[in-house]
Short mmCIF file of C-alpha atoms and ligand atoms in Angstrom, two decimals:
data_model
loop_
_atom_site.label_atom_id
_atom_site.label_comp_id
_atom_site.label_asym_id
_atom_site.label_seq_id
_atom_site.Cartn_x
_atom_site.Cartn_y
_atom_site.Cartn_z
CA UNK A 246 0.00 0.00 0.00
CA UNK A 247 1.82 3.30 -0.97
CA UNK A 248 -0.74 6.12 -0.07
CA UNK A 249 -0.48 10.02 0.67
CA UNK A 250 -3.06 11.53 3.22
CA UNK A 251 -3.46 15.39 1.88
CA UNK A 252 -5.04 17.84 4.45
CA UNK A 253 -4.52 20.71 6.57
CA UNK A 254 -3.06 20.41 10.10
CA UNK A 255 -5.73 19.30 12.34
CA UNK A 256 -7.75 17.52 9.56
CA UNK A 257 -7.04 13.59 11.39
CA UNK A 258 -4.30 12.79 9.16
CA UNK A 259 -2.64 11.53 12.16
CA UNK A 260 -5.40 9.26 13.69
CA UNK A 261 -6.24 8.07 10.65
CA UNK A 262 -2.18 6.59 9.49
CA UNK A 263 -1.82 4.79 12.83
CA UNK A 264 -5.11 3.33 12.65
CA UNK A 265 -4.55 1.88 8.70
CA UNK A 266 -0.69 1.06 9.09
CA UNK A 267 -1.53 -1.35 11.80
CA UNK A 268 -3.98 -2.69 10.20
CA UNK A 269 -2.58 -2.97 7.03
CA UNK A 270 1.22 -3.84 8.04
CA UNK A 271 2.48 -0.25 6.13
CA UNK A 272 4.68 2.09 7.33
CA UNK A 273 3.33 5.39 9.00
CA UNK A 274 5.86 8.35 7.39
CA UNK A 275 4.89 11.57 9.44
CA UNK A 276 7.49 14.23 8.37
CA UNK A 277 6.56 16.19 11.24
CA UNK A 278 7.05 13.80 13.83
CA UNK A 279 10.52 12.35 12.10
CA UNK A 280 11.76 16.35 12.64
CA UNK A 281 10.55 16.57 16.14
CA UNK A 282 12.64 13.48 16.83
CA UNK A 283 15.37 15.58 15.07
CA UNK A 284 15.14 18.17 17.43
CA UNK A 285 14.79 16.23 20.79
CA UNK A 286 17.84 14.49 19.75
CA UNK A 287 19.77 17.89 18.68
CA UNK A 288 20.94 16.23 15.26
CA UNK A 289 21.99 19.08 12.33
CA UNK A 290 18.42 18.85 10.96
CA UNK A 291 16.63 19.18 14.33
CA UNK A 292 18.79 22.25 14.71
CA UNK A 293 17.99 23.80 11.54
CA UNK A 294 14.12 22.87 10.88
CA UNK A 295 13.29 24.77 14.66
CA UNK A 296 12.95 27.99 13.64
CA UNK A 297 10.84 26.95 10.86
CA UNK A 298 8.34 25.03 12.96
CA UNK A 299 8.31 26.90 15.91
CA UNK A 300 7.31 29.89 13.68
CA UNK A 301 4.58 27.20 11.91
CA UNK A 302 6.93 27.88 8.44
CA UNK A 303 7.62 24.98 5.92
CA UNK A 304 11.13 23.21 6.65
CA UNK A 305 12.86 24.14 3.46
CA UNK A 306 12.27 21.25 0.70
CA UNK A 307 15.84 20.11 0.33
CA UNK A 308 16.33 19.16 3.63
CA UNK A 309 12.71 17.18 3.37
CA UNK A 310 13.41 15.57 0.57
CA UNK A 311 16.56 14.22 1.82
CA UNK A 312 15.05 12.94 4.89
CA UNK A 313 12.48 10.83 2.68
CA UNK A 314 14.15 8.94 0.57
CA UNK A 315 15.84 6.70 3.26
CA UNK A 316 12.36 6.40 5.08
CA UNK A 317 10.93 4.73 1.43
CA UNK A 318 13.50 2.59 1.52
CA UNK A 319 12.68 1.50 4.89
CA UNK A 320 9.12 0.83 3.99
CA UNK A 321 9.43 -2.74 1.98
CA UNK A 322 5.57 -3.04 2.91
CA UNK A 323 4.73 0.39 1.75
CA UNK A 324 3.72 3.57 3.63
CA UNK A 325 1.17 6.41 4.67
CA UNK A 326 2.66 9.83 4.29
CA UNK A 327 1.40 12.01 6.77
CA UNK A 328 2.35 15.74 5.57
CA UNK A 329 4.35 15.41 3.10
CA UNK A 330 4.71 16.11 0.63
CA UNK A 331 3.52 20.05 1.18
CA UNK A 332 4.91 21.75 -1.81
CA UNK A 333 4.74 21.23 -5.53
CA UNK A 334 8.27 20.91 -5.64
CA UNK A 335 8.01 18.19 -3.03
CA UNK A 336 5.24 16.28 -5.02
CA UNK A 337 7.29 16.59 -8.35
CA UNK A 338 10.63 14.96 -6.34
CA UNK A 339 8.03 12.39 -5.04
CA UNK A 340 7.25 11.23 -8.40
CA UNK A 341 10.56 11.44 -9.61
CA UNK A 342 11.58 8.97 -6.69
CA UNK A 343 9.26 6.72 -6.90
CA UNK A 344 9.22 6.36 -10.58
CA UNK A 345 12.97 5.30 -10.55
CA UNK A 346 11.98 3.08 -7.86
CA UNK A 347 9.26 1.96 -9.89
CA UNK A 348 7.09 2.44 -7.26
CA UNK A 349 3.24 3.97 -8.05
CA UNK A 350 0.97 5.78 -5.52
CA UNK A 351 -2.20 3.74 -4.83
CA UNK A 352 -4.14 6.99 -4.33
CA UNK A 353 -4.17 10.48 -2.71
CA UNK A 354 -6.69 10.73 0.48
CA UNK A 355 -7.67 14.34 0.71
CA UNK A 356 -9.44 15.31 4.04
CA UNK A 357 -12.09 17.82 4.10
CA UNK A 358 -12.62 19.86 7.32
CA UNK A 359 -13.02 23.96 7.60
CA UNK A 360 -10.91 26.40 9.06
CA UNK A 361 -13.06 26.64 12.28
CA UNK A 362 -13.32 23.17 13.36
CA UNK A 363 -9.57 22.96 12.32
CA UNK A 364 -8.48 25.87 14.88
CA UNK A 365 -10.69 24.48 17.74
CA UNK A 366 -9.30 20.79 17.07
CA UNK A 367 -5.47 22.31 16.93
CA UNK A 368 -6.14 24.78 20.31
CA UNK A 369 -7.73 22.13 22.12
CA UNK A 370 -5.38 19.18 21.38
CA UNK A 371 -2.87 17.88 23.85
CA UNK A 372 -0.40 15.32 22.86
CA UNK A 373 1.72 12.24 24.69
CA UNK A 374 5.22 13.43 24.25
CA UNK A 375 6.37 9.42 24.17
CA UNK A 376 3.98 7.75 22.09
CA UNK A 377 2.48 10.54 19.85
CA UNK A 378 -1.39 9.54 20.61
CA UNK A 379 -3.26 12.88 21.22
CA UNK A 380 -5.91 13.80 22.74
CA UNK A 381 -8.73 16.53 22.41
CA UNK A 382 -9.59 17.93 25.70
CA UNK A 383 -13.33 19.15 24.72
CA UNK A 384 -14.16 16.37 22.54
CA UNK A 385 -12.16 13.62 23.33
CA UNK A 386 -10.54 14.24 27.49
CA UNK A 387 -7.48 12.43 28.19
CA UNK A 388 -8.31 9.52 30.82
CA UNK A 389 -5.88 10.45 33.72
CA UNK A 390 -6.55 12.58 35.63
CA UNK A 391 -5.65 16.55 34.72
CA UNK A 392 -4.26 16.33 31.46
CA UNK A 393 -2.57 12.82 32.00
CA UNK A 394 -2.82 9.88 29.84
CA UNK A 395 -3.88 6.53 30.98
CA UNK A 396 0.09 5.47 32.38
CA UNK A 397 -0.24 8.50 34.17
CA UNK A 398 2.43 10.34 31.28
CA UNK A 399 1.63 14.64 31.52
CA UNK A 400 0.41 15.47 28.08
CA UNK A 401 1.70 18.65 26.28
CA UNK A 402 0.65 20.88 24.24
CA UNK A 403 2.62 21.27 21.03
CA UNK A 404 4.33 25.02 20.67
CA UNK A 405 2.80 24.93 17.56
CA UNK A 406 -0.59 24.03 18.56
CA UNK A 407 -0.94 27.78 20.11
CA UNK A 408 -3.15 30.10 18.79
CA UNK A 409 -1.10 32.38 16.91
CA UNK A 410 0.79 29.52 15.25
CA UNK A 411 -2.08 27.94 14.26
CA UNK A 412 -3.62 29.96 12.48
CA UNK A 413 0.25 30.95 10.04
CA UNK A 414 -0.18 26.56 9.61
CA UNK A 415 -3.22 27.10 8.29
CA UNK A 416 -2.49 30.34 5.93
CA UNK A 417 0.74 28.51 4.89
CA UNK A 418 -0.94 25.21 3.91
CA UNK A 419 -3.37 27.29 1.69
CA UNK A 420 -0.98 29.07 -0.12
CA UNK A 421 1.61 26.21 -0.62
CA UNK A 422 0.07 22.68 -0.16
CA UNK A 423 -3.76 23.26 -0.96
CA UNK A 424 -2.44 23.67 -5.16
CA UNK A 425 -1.59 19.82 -4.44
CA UNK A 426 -5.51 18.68 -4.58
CA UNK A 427 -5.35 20.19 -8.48
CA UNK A 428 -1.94 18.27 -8.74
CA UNK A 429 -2.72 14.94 -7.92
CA UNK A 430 -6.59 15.34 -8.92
CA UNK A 431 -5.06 15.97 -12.71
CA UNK A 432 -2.81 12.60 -11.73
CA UNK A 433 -6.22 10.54 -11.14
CA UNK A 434 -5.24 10.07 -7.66
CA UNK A 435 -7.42 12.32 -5.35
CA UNK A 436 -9.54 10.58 -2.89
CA UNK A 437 -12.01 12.83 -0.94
CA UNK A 438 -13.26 12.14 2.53
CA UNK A 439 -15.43 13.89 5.17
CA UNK A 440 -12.83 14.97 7.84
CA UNK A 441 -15.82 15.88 10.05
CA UNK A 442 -17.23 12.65 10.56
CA UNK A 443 -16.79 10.28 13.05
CA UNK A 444 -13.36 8.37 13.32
CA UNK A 445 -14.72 4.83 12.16
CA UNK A 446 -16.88 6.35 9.43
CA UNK A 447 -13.38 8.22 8.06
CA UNK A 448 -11.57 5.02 8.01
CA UNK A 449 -14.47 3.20 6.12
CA UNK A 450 -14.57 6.27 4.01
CA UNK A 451 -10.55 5.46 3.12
CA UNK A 452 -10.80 1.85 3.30
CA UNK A 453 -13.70 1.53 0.98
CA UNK A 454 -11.70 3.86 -1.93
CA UNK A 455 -8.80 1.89 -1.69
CA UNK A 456 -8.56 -1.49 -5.11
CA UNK A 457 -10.40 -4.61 -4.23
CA UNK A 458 -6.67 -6.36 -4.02
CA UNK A 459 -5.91 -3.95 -1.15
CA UNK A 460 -8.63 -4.35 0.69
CA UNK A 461 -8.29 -7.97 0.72
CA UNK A 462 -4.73 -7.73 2.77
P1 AMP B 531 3.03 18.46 11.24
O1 AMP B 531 3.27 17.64 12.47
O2 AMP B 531 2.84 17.62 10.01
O3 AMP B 531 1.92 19.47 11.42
O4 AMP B 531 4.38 19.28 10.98
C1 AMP B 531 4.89 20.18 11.94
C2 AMP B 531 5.87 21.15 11.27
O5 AMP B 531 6.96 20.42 10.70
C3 AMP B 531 5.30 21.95 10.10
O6 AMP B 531 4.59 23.09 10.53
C4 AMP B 531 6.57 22.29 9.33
O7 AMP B 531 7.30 23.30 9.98
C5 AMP B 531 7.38 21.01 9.47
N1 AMP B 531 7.09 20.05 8.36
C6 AMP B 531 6.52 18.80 8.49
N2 AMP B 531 6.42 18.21 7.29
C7 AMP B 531 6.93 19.07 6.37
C8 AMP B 531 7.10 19.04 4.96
N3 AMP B 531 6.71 17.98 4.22
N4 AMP B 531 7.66 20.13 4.36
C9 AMP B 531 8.07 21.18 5.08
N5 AMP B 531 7.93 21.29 6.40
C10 AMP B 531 7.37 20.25 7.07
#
């Protein structure tokens, strides 16, 4: 399975790749989480993407693209990107990678969700600093007590997840990732779902676009 879930930050890109790469044996490629791993462990790249993030700016797309190719060839059983790529440039290298890889996208899962539910999903969502689960503390409450999650771990709240930067995420993925749904929908790839619905009915919404053959694994 070789699939790219498209969306703004917020949409349940996230939720969504854990749920289908365990169930489907994939790989779960989050760009964003592979540079926050960066910068806990103070490598080069960590260094240089935290102003970028901090400031809820695009890492430049060299440094990305270098980063992915050594996660596809880790991912013998295929993969979910989650947020990337974000750029034009980024989907062009894509192609270019996979096509001398001889590797072919399965299809493009675009998640639909406005700008208001987005910013009150993003505000309100605190995050397990270990394991990457996160929570949402008006719709979904942690189960510890406080803001705790069921081992007791304190959840966070990304920097980026703060007002102000929330709302530059969301600016910047209009200007330079929403011209990606024209991209890939010219490609034959785009795969619409209702971001708004309920967990379960999103995953039936992916699972149900995805060939016959797939399904069947
Ligand atoms: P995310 O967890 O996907 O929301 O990403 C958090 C931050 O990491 C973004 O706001 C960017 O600063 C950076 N980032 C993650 N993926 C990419 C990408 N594909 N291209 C550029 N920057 C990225």
């Amino acid at each position: 399975m070789r699939l790219i879930f498209l969306g703004p930050p917020g949409a349940g890109k996230g939720t969504q790749s854990k749920l289908l790469t365990k169930r489907f044996g994939a790989r779960h490629i989050s760009t964003g989480d592979i540079l926050r791993d960066h910068r806990v462990a103070g490598s080069d790249l960590g260094r240089l993407a935290e102003g970028f993030m901090r400031h809820g700016e695009l890492v430049p797309d060299k440094l990305i693209l270098k980063m992915i190719e050594g996660e596809v060839e880790k991912s013998p059983r295929g993969f979910i990107m989650d947020g990337f790529p974000r750029t034009v440039a980024q989907a062009e290298a894509f192609d270019a990678l996979l096509g001398s890889k001889g590797l072919a996208l399965d299809a493009v899962v675009l998640f639909d969700v406005d700008r208001d539910t987005l910013v009150k999903r993003l505000t309100a969502r605190w995050t397990n600093p270990l394991t990457g689960k996160s929570y949402n503390a008006i719709t979904n409450p942690p189960p510890g007590p406080g803001m705790r999650d069921a081992d007791g771990t304190e959840l966070i709240q990304r920097e980026d997840d703060k007002p102000e930067t929330v709302s530059k995420r969301l600016d910047v993925y209009r200007e330079k990732t929403e011209p990606l749904v024209a991209y890939y929908r010219k490609r034959g790839k785009l795969v619409p779902v209702n971001g708004l619905a309920p967990v379960e009915e999103v995953t039936r919404q992916i699972v149900s676009a995805l060939s016959p053959e797939l399904q069947a694994k």
